Structure formats: C-alpha cells, structure tokens
mmCIF file of C-alpha atoms in Angstrom:
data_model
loop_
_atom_site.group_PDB
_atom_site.id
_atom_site.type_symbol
_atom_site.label_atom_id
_atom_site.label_comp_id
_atom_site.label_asym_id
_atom_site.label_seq_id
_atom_site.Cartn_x
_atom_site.Cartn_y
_atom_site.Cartn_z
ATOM 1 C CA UNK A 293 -22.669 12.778 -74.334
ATOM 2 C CA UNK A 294 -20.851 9.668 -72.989
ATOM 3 C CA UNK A 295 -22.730 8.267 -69.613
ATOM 4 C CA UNK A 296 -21.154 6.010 -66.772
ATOM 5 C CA UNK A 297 -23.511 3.677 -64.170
ATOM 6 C CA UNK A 298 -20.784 4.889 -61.625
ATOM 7 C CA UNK A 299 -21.131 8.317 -59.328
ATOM 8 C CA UNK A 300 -18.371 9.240 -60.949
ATOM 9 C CA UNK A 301 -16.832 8.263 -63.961
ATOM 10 C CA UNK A 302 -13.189 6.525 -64.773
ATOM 11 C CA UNK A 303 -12.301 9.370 -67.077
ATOM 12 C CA UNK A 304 -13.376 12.275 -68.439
ATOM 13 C CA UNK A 305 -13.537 12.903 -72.238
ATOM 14 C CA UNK A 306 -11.354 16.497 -72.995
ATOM 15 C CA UNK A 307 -13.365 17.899 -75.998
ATOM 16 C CA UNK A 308 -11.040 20.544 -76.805
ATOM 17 C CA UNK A 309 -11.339 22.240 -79.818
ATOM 18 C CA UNK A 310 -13.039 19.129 -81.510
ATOM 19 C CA UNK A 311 -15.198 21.525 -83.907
ATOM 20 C CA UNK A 312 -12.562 23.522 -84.934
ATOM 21 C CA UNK A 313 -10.130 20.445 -85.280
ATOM 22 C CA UNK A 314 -7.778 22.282 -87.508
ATOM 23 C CA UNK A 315 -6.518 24.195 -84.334
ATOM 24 C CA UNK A 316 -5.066 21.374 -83.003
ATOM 25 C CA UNK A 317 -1.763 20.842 -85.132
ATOM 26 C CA UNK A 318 -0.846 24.470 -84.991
ATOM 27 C CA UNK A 319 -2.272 24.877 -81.070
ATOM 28 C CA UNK A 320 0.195 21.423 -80.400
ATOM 29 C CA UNK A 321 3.186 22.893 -82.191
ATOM 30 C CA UNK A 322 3.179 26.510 -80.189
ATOM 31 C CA UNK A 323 2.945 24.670 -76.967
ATOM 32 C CA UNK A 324 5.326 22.442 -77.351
ATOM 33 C CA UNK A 325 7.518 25.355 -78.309
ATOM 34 C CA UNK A 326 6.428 27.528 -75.393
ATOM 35 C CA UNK A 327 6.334 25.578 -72.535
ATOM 36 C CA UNK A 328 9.956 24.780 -72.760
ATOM 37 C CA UNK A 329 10.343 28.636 -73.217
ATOM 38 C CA UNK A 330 8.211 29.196 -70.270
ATOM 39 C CA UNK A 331 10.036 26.619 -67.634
ATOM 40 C CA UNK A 332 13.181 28.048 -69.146
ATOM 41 C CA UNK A 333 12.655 31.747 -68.746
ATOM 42 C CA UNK A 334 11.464 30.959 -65.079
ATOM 43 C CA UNK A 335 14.306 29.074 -64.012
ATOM 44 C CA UNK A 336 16.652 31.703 -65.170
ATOM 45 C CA UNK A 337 14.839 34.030 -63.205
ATOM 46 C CA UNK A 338 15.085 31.871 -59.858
ATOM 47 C CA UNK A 339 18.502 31.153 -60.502
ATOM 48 C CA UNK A 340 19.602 34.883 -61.381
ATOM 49 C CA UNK A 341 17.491 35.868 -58.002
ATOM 50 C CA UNK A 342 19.205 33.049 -56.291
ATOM 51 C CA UNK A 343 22.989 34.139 -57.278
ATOM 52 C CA UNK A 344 23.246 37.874 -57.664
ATOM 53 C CA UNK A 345 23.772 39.240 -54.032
ATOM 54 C CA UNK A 346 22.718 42.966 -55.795
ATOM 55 C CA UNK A 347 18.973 40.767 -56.151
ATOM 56 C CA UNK A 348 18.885 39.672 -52.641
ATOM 57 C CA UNK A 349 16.284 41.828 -51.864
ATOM 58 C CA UNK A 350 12.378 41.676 -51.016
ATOM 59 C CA UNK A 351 11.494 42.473 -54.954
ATOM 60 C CA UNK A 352 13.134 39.493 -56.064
ATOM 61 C CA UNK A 353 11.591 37.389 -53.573
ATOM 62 C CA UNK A 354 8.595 37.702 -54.517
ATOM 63 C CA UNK A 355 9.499 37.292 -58.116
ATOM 64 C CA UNK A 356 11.135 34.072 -57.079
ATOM 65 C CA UNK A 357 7.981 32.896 -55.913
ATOM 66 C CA UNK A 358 6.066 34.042 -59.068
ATOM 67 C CA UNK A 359 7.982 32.109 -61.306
ATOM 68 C CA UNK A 360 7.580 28.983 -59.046
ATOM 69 C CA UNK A 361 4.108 29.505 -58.975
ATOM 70 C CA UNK A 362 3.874 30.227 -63.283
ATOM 71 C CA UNK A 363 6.094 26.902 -63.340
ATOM 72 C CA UNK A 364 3.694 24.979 -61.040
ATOM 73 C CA UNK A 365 0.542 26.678 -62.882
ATOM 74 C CA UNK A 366 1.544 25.740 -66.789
ATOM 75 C CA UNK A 367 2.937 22.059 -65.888
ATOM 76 C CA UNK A 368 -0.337 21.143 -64.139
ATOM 77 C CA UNK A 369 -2.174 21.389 -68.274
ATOM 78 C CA UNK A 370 0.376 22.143 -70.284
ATOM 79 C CA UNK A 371 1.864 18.120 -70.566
ATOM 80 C CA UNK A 372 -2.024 16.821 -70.625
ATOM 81 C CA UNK A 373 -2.786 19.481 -73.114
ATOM 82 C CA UNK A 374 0.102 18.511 -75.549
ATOM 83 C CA UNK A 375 -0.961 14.248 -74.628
ATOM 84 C CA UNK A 376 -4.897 15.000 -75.476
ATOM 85 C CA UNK A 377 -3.554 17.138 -79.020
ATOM 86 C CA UNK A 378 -0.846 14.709 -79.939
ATOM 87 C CA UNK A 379 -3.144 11.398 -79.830
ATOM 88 C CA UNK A 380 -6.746 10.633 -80.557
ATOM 89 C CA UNK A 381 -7.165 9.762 -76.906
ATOM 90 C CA UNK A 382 -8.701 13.168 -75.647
ATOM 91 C CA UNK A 383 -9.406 11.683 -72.019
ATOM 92 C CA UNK A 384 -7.713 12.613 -68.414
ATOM 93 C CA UNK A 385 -8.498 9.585 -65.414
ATOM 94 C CA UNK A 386 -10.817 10.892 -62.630
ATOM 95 C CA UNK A 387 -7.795 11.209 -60.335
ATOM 96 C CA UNK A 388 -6.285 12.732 -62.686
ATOM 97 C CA UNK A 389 -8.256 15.221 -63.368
ATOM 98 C CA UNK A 390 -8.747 16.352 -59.296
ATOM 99 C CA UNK A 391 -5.296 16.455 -59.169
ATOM 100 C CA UNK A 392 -5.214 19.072 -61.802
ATOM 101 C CA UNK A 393 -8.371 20.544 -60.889
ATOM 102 C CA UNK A 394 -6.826 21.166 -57.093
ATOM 103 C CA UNK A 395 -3.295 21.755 -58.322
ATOM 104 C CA UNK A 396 -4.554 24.427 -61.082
ATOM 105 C CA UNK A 397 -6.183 26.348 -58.767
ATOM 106 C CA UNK A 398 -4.112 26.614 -56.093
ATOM 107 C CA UNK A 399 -1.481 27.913 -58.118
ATOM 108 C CA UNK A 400 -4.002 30.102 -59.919
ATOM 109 C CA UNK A 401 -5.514 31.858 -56.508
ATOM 110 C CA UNK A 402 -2.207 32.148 -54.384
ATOM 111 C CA UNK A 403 -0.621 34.314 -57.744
ATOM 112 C CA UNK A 404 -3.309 36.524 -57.615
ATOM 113 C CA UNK A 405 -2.605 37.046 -53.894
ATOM 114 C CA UNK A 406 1.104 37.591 -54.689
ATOM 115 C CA UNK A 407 0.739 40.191 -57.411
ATOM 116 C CA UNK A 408 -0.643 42.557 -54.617
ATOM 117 C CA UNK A 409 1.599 41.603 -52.294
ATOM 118 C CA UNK A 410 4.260 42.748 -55.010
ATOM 119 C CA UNK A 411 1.989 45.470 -55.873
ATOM 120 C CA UNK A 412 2.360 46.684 -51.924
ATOM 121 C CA UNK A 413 6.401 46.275 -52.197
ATOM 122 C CA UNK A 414 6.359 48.556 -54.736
ATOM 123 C CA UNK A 415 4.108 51.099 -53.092
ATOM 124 C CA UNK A 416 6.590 51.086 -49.661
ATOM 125 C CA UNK A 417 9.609 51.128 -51.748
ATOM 126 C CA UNK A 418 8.115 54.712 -53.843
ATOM 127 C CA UNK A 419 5.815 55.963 -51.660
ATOM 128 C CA UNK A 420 7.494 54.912 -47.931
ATOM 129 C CA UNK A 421 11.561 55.186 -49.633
ATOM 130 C CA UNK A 422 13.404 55.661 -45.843
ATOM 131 C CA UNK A 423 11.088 52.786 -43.950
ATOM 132 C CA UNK A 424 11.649 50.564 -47.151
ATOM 133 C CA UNK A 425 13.902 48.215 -44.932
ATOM 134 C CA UNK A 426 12.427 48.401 -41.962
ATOM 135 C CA UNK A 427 8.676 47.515 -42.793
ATOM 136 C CA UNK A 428 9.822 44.598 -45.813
ATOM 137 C CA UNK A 429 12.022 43.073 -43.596
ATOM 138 C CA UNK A 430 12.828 39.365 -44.221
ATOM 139 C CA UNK A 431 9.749 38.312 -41.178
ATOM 140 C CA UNK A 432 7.683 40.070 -43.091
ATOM 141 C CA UNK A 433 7.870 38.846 -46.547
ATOM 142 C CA UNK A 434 7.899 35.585 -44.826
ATOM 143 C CA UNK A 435 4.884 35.706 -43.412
ATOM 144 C CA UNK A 436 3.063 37.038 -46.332
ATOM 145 C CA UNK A 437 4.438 34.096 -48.589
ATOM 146 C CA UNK A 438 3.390 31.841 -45.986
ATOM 147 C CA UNK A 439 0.034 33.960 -45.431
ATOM 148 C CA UNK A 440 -0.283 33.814 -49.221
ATOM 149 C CA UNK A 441 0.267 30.197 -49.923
ATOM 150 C CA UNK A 442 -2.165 29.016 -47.206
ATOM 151 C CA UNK A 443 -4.487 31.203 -48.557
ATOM 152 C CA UNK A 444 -4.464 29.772 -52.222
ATOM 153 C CA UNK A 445 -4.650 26.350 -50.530
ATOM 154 C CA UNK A 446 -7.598 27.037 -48.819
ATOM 155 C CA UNK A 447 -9.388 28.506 -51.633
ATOM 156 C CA UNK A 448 -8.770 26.065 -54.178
ATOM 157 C CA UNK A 449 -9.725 22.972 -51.686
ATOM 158 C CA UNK A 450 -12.720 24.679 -50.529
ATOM 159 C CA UNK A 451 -14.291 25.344 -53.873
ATOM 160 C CA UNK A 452 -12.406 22.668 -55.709
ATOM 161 C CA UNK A 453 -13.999 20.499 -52.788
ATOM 162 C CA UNK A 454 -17.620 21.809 -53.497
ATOM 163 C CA UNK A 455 -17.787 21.898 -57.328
ATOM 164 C CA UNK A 456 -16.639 17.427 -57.028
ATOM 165 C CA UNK A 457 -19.800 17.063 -54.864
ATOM 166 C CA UNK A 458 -21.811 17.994 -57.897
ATOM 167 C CA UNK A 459 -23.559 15.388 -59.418
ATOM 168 C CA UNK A 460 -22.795 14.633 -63.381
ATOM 169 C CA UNK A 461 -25.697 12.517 -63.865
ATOM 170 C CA UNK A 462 -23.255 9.845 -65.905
ATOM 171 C CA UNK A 463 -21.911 12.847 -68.082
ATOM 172 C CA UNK A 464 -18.117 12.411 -68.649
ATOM 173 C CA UNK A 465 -17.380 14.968 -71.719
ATOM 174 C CA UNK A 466 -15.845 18.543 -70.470
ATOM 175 C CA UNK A 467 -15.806 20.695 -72.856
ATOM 176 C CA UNK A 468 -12.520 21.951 -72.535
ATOM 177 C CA UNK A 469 -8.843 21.657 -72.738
ATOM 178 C CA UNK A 470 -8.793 20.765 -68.734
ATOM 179 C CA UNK A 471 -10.005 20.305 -65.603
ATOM 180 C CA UNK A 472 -12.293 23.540 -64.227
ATOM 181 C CA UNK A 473 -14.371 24.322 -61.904
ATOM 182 C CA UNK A 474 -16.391 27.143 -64.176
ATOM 183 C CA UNK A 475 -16.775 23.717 -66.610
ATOM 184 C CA UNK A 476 -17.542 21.527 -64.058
ATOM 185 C CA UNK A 477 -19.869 23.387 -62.785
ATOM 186 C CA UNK A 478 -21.497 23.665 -65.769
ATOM 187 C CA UNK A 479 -21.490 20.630 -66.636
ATOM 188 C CA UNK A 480 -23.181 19.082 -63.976
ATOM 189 C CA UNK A 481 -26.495 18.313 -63.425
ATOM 190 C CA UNK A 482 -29.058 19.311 -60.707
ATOM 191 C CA UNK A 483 -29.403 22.401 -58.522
ATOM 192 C CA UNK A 484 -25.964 24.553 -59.122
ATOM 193 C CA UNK A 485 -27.113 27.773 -57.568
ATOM 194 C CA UNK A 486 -25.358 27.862 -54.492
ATOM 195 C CA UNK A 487 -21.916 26.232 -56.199
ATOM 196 C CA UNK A 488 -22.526 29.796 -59.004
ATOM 197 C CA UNK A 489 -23.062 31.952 -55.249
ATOM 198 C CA UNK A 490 -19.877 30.290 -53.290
ATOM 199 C CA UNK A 491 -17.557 30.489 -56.037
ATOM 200 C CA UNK A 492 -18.755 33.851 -56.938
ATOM 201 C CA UNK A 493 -18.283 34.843 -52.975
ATOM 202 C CA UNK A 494 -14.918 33.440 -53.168
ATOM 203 C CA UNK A 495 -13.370 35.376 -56.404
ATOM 204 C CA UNK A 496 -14.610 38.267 -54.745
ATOM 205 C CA UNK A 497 -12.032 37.874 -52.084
ATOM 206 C CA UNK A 498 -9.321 35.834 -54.293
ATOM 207 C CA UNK A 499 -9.231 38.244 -57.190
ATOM 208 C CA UNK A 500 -11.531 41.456 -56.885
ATOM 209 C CA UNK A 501 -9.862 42.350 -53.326
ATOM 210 C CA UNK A 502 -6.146 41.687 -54.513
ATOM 211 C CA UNK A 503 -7.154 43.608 -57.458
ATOM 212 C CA UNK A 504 -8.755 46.607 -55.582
ATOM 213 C CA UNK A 505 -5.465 46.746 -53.159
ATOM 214 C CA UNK A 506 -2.969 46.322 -56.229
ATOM 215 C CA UNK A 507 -5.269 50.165 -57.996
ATOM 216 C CA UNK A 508 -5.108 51.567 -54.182
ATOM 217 C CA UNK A 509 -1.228 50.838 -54.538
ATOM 218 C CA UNK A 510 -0.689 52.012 -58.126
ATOM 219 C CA UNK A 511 -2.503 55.498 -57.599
ATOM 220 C CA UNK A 512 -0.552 56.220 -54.522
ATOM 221 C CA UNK A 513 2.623 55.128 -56.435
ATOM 222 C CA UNK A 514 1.421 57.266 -59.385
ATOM 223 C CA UNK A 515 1.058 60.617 -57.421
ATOM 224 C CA UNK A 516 4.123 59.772 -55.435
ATOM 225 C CA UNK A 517 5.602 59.748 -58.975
ATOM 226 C CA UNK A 518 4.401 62.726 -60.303
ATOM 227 C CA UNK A 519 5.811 64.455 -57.160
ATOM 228 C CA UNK A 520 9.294 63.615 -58.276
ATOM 229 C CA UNK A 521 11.739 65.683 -58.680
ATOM 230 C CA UNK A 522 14.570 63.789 -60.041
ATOM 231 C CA UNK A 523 13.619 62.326 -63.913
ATOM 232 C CA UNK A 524 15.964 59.364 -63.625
ATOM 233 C CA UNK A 525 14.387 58.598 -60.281
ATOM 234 C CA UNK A 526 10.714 58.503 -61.879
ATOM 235 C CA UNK A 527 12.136 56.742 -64.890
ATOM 236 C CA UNK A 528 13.444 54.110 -62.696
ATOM 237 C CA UNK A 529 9.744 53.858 -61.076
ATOM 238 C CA UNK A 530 8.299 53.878 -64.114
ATOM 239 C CA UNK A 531 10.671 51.050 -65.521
ATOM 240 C CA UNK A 532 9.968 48.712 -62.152
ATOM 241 C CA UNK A 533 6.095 49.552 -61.528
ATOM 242 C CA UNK A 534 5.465 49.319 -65.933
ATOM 243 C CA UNK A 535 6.421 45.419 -65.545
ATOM 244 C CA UNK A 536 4.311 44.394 -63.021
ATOM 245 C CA UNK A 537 1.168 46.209 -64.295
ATOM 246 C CA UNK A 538 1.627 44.371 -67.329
ATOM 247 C CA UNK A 539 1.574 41.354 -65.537
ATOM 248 C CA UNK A 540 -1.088 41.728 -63.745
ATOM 249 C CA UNK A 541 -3.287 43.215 -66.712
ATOM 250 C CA UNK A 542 -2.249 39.889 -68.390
ATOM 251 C CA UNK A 543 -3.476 37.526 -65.408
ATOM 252 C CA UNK A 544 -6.058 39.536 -64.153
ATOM 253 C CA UNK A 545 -8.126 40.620 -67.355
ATOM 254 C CA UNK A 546 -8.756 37.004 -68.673
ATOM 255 C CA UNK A 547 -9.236 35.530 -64.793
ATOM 256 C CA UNK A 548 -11.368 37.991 -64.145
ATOM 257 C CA UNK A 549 -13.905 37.458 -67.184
ATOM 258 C CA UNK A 550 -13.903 33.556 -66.290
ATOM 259 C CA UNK A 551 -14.372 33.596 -62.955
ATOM 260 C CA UNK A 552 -16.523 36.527 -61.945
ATOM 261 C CA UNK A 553 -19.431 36.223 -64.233
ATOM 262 C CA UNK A 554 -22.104 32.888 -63.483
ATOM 263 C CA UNK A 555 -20.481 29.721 -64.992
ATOM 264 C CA UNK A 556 -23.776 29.078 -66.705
ATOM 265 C CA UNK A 557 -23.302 32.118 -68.887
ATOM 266 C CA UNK A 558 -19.780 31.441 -69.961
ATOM 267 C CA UNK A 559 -19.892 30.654 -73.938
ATOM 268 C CA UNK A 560 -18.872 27.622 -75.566
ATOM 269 C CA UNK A 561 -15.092 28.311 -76.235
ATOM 270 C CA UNK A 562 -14.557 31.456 -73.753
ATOM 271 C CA UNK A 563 -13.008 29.048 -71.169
ATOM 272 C CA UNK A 564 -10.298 27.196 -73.545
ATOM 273 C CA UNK A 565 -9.158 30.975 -75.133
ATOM 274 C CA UNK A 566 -8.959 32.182 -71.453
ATOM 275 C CA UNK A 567 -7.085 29.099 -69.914
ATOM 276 C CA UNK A 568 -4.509 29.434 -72.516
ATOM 277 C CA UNK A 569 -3.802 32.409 -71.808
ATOM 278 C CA UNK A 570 -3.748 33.376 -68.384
ATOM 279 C CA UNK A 571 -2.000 29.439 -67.493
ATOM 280 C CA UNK A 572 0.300 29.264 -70.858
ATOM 281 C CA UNK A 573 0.713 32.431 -72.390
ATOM 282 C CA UNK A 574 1.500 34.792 -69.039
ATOM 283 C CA UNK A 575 3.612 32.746 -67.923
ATOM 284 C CA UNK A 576 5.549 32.595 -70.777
ATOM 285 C CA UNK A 577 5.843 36.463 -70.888
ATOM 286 C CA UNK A 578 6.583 36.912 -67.674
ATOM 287 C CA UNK A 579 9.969 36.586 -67.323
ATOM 288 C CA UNK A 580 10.591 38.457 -70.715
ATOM 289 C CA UNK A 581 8.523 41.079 -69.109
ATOM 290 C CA UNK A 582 10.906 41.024 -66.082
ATOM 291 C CA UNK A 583 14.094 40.658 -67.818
ATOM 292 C CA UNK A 584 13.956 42.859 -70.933
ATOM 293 C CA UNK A 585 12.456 45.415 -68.668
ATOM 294 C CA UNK A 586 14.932 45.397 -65.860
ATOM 295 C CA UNK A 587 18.320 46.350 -65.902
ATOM 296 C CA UNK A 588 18.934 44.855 -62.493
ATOM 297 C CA UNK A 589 17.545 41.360 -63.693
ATOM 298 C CA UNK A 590 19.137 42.003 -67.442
ATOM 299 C CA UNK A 591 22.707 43.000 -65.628
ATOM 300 C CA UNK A 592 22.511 39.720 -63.412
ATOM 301 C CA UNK A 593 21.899 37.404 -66.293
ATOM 302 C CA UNK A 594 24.830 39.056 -68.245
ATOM 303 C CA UNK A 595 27.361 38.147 -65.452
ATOM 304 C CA UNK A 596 26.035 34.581 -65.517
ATOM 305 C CA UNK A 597 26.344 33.893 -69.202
ATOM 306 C CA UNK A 598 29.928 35.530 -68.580
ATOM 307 C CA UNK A 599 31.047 33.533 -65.739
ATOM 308 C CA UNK A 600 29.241 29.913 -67.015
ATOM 309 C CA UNK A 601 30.980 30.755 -70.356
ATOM 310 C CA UNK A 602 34.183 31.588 -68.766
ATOM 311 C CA UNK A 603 34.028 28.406 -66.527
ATOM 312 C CA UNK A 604 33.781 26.276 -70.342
#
C-alpha cells in the first residue's frame, strides 16, 4: 500500500484490474468503442423526444431525462477509465476523485428514483387509461423530476459526505476502476460500522423502495393486461412495459448486489464487474432497448434521417 503524512492524500492510486493485466487492452478498446455509442444513442433519443410533436408526451419525458442522466452517469468514469487503461499512470487527484465520487452517485440514485417514476406512468397510462391526462399532467411530471433530482442530490451528498470523513490512515490505493463509496469504505481504516448502517439505511430508501413501487406497478399493470380484451392493445402494453423492465432488471440487479450487502463483504473484483455494468454497459443498451423496441421512438428517428438527408 502507498501511505501519505497528509489527512488525505494528493491522489489516489486506481488499481484496476492490475492482476489480471491482460484485461486492460481489450477492456480499453470496448470502451472506447462504447462510450461514443452510448452518448450517441442518448442524444438521438433527446433529440427524437425533442422534435417529434407525436413524442411530446409524459413517456418521453421521462425518457429524456434518463438519457441525460445515463449521459451524466458514464462520462463521470468512463474518460478516467479509458486515461488510467491507456497510460501507466493509474491515479485520479483527490479533487478529482470527490468530484466523481459526488457526481457518480448522484446520477446513480436520482435514476433509480426515475425508473419508478416511469414505472408509475406506465401503471396510470394501463391501469388508469381515461385519467391518463389528467393525473400526468405537465405540473406533475414537473414536480416529480424536480422531486427526483433533489432527491438524488441529497442522497449522494449525504453519504458521499460521510464515507470522506473516514479516515485512510495514509492509504491511497482503491482497488478499483473509480471512485466509490462501497471501496472507500472499505478501504478505510478505523471504526466503519455506522458508515456500513447509514449507507445501508439509505439504499433501503434509494433503491429497495423505488424497486418495491416499480413490482407494485408491474403486477397491477400485469392483471390490468390480462383483463384485455383487445390483442393489439395488450401487445402494445406488452411492447412499452417489456422495455422498461429490461431496464430496470439491468440497473437494478447489479446496484442492488453492490450496494445492499455490508461493503466489508464485497469480494475483491465484484465492484469493478458491477460498475461496468450498471454505469457503462446499461447505458449503452438503453436506448437500443428504447428504440428497437418502440415503434413510436423507431418511426420518429425514421422521419429524421429522412428530413436531415433530404435537407443534404
């Protein structure tokens, strides 16, 4: 372990995948491919939203919002990731590394809050069809944005806030791709009980609750489905509710087995595989998810490419 006289040191030392070094050509290579993909797909998506008057709708909103958020989430590790593979310099400055520590989560906590609040559009637009309009009106999804985003701010400076008072005992090697409070946690030194307890308490709230709201939602939307009487009517459900399930199973599943469990538990490599994923590969596949699966989305992006091509 490298040590530092200081309280806290100038930089931290990103181990990475330093004993399986042969990762790190092929990891470098699919990320640089992929996050151009990813901040590519996303754009299209809030441009598309943006344009198309047929996409002006509460739905899209929110899907606006995710793909800010999956742009935000993968640009706050994604540049340092491909920096720390690409050179023999595997370090990120102190400041640095807050920044991404606060900016990571942030982004991380208010998604989870917005895939239920999608998950409850969904339900009012099956389940509540003739009050669609009048209970997602444009106050409304407003104020849960806004409700949302403060939300995710208030979570990730609370426990980002705690986990930095932590002493590291002159230890400046994470073992990890970035900066984490699971890793930080675990990586410091001294009592770390009540950090383990308050960040516990607080995924309880930021992703067990959304979670439990977004399975209330779903079964209500799945017997309101059944109920159907019209096939192209459930198809179309199916279609829009398949899409987001898949996106949350693809946030939630790897979030859920890094944040829920005690940090001290968490296994050597766990945290870099489940970083990866849930900040590079999701948002990468969401909006593929969205677009292949959408013929709203898919018919909107046609009349784009037409009309850009037409303008040449």
């Amino acid at each position: 372990m490298s040590l530092s006289n200081e309280s806290h040191p100038e930089e931290f030392i990103l181990l990475g995948f330093a004993n399986h070094p042969w990762l790190e050509l092929p990891l470098f290579v699919i990320l640089l491919i992929i996050y151009p993909m990813a901040m590519m797909g996303n754009i299209v998506i809030i441009v598309v939203s943006k344009v198309d008057p047929r996409l002006h709708s509460p739905m899209y909103f929110f899907l606006t919002n995710l793909s800010f958020l999956d742009m935000c989430y993968t640009t706050s590790i994604v540049p340092q990731m491909l920096f720390n593979l690409g050179t023999t310099k595997k370090t990120i400055s102190y400041t640095g590394c807050i920044i991404q520590l606060y900016v990571f989560h942030i982004m991380g906590g208010t998604e989870c809050l917005l895939l239920a609040i999608m998950s409850f559009d969904r339900y009012v637009a099956i389940c509540r069809p003739l009050h669609y309009s009048l209970i997602m009106n444009q106050r409304l999804c407003i104020l849960l944005v806004s409700i949302m985003w403060v939300t995710g701010v208030i979570f990730a400076f609370s426990e980002a806030t705690l986990t930095l008072q932590l002493p590291l005992c002159g230890i400046n090697t994470l073992d990890h791709l970035l900066c984490e409070i699971p890793v930080l946690i675990k990586t410091a030194c001294g009592e770390k009980k009540v950090n383990e307890l308050a960040l516990s308490v607080v995924c309880i709230f930021i992703l067990a609750v959304p979670l439990c709201l977004i399975l209330a939602s779903y079964a209500s939307i799945g017997r309101a489905v059944v109920k159907m009487k019209s096939s192209e009517g459930r198809k179309k459900a199916f279609g829009t509710c398949s899409s987001h399930l898949i996106v949350v199973s693809l946030f939630y599943g790897p979030a859920i087995s890094m944040y829920i469990q005690p940090p001290s538990s968490i296994t050597r490599d766990q945290p870099k595989f489940m970083a990866l994923f849930y900040a590079v590969v999701t948002p990468t596949l969401n909006p593929f998810i969205y677009t292949l699966r959408n013929k709203d989305v898919k018919g909107a992006l046609g009349k784009l490419l037409k009309s850009v091509f037409k303008f040449k």
